[in-house]
Coordinates of N, CA, C and O in Angstrom, one line a residue:
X16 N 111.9 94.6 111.6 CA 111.5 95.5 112.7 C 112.7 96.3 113.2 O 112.4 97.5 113.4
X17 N 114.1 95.9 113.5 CA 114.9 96.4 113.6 C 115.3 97.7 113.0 O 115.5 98.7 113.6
X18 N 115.4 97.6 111.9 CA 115.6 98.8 110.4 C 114.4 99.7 110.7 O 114.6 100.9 110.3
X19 N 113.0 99.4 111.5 CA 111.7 100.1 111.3 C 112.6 101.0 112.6 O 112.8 102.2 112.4
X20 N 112.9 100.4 113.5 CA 113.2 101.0 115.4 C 114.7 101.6 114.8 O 115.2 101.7 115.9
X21 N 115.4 101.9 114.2 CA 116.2 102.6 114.0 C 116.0 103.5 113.2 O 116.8 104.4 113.3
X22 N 115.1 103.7 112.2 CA 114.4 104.8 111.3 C 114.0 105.6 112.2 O 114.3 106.8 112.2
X23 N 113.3 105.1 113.2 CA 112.4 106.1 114.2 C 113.0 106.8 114.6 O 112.9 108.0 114.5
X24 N 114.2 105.9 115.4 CA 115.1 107.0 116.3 C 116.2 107.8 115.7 O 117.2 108.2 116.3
X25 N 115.8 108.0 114.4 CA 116.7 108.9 113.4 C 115.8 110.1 113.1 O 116.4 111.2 112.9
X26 N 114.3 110.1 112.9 CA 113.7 110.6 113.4 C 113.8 111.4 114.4 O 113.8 112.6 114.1
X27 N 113.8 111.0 115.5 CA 113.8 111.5 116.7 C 115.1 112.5 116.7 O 115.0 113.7 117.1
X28 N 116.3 112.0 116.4 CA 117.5 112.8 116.5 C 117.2 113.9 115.8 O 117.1 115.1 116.2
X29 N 117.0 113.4 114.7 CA 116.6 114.4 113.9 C 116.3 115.8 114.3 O 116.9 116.8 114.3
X30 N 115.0 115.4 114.5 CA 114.0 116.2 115.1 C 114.8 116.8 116.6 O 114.2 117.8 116.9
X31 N 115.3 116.6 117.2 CA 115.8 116.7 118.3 C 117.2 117.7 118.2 O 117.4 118.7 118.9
X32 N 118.1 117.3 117.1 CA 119.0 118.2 116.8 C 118.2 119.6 116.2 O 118.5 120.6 116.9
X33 N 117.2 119.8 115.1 CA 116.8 120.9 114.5 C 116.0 121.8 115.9 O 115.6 122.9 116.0
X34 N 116.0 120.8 117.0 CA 115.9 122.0 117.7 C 116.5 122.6 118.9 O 116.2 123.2 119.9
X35 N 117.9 122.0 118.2 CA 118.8 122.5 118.4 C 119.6 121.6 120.0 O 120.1 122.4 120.8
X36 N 119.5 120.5 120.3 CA 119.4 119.7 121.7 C 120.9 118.9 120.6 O 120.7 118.1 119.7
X37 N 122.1 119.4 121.0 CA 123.1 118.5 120.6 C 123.2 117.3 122.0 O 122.9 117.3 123.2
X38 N 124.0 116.1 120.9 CA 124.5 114.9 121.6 C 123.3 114.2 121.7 O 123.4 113.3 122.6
X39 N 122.4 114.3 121.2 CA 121.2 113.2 121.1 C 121.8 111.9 119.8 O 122.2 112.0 118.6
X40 N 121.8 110.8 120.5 CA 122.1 109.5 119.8 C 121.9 108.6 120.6 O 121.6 108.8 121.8
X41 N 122.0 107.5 120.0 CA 121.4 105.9 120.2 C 122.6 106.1 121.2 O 123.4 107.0 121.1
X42 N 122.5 104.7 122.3 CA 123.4 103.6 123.0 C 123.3 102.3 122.6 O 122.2 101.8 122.5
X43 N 124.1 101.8 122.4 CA 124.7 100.4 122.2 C 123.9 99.5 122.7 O 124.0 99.1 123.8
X44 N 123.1 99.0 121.7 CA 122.1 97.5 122.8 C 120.3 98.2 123.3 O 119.4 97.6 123.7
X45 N 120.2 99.3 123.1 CA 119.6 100.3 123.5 C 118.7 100.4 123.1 O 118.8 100.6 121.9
X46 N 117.6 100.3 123.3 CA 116.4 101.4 121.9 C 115.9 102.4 122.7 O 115.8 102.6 123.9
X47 N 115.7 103.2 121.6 CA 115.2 104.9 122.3 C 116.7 105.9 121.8 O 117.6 105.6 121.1
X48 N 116.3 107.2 122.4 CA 117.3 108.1 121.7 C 117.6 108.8 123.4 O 116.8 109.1 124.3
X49 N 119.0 108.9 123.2 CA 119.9 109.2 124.8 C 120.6 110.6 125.0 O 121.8 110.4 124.8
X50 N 120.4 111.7 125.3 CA 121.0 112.8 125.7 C 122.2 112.9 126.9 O 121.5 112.5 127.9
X51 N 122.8 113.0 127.1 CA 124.0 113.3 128.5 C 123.1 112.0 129.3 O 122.1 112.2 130.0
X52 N 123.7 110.5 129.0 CA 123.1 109.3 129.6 C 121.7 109.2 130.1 O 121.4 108.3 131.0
X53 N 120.8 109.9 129.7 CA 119.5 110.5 129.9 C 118.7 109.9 128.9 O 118.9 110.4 127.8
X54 N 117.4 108.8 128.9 CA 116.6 108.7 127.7 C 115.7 110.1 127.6 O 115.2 110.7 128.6
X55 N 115.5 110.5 126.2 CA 115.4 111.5 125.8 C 114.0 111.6 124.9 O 113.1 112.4 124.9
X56 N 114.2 110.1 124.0 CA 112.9 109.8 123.6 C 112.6 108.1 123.7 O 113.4 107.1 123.5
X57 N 111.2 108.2 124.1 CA 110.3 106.5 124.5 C 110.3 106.3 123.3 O 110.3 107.2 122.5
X58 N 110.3 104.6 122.9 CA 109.5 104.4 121.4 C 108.9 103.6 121.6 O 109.6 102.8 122.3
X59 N 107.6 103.2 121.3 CA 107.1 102.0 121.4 C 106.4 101.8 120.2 O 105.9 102.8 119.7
X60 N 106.1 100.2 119.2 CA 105.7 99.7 118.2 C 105.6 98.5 118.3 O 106.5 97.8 118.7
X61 N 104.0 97.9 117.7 CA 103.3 97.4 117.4 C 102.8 96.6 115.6 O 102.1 97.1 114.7
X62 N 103.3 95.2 115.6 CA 103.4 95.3 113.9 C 102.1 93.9 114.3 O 102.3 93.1 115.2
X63 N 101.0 94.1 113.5 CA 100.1 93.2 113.5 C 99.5 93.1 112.4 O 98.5 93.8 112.2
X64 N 99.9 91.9 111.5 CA 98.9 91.8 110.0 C 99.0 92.9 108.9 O 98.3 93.4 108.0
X65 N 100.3 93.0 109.5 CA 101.1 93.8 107.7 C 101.0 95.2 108.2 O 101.8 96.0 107.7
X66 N 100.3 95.6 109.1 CA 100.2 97.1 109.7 C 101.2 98.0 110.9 O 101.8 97.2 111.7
X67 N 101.3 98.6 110.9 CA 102.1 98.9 112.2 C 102.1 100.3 113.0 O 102.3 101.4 112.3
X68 N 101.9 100.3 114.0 CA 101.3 101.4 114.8 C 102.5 101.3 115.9 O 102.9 100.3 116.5
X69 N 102.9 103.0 115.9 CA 104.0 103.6 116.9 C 103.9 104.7 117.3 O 103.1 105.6 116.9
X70 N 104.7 104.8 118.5 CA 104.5 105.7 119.8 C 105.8 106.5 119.5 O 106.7 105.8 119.0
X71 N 106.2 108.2 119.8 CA 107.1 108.7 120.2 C 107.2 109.3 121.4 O 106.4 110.2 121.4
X72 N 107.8 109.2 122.6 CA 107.6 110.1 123.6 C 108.8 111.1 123.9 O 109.8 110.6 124.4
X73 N 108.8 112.9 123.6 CA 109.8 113.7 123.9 C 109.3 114.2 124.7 O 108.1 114.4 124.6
X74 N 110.0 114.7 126.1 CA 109.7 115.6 127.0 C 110.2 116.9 126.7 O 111.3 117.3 126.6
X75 N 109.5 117.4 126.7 CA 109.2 119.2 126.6 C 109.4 119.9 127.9 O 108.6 119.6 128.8
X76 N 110.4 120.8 128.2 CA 110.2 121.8 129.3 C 109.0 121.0 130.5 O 107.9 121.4 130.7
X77 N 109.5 119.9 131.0 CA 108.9 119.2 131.8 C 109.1 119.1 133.2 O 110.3 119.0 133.4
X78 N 108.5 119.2 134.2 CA 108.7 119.1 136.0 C 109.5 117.6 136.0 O 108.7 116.7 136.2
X79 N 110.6 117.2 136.0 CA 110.8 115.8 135.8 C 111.2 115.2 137.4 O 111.9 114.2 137.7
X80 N 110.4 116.1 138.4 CA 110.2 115.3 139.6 C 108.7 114.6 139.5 O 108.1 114.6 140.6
X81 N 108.2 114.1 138.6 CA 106.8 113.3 138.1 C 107.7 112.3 137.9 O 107.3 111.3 138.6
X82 N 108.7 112.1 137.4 CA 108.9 111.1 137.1 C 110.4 110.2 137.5 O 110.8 109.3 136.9
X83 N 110.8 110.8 138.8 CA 111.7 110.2 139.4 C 111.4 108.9 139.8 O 112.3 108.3 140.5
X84 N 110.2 108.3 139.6 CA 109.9 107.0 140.0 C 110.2 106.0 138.8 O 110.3 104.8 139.0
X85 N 110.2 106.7 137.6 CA 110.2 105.7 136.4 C 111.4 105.4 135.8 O 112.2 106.2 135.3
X86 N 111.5 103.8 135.9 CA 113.0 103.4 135.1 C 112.6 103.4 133.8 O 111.5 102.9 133.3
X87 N 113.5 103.9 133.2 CA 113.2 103.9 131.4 C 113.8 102.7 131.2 O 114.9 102.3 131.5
X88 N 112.6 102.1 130.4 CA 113.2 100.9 129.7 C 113.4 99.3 130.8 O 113.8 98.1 130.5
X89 N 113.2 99.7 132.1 CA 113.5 98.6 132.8 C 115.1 99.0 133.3 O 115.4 98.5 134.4
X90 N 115.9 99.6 132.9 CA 117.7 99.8 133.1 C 117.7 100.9 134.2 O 117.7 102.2 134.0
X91 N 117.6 100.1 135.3 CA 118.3 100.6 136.7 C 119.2 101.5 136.9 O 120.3 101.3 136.6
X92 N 118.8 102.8 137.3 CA 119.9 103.4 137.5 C 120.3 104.4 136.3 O 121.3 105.1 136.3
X93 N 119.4 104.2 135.5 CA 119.2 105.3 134.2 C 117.9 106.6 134.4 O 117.0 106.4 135.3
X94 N 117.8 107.6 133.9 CA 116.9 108.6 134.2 C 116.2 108.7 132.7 O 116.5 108.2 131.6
X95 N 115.3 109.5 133.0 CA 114.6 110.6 131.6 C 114.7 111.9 131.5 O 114.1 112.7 132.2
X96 N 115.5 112.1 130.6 CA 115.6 113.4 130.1 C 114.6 114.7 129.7 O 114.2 114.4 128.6
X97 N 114.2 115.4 129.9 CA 113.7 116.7 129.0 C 114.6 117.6 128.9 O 115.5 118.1 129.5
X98 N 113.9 118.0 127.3 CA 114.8 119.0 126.4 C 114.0 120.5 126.6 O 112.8 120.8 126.8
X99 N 114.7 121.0 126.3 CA 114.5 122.5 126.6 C 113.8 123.1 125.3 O 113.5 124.3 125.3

């Protein structure tokens, strides 16, 4: 499952650098993908009976006073990012 949640968020970079959003990478202990200390993308997954079902969440040109209520990930004192 580890190797699966680190594919993803290679993915995500990926996909995040080609559009052109430098400094998108993992943190240490972390899951999710982190811009200027900012989670940038959610991951969430699901492995049940050999199958496995996952979530990406990127914020897009978003109003991100929606979401000054939300701790990403449970970690205090951290924000969410949108990319441009």
């Amino acid at each position: 499952v580890h190797w699966y949640m680190r594919s993803l968020e290679e993915v995500a970079i990926r996909t995040l650098s080609s559009l052109g959003v430098s400094g998108a990478g993992r943190e240490a202990g972390l899951t999710g993908v982190w811009v200027g200390g900012k989670k940038a993308c959610a991951m969430g997954v699901k492995i049940s009976r050999w199958m496995s079902y996952h979530g990406l969440a990127i914020n897009v040109h978003t109003d991100m006073r929606h979401w000054e209520g939300i701790v990403p990930c449970g970690l205090e004192g951290r924000q969410v990012a949108s990319v441009p």
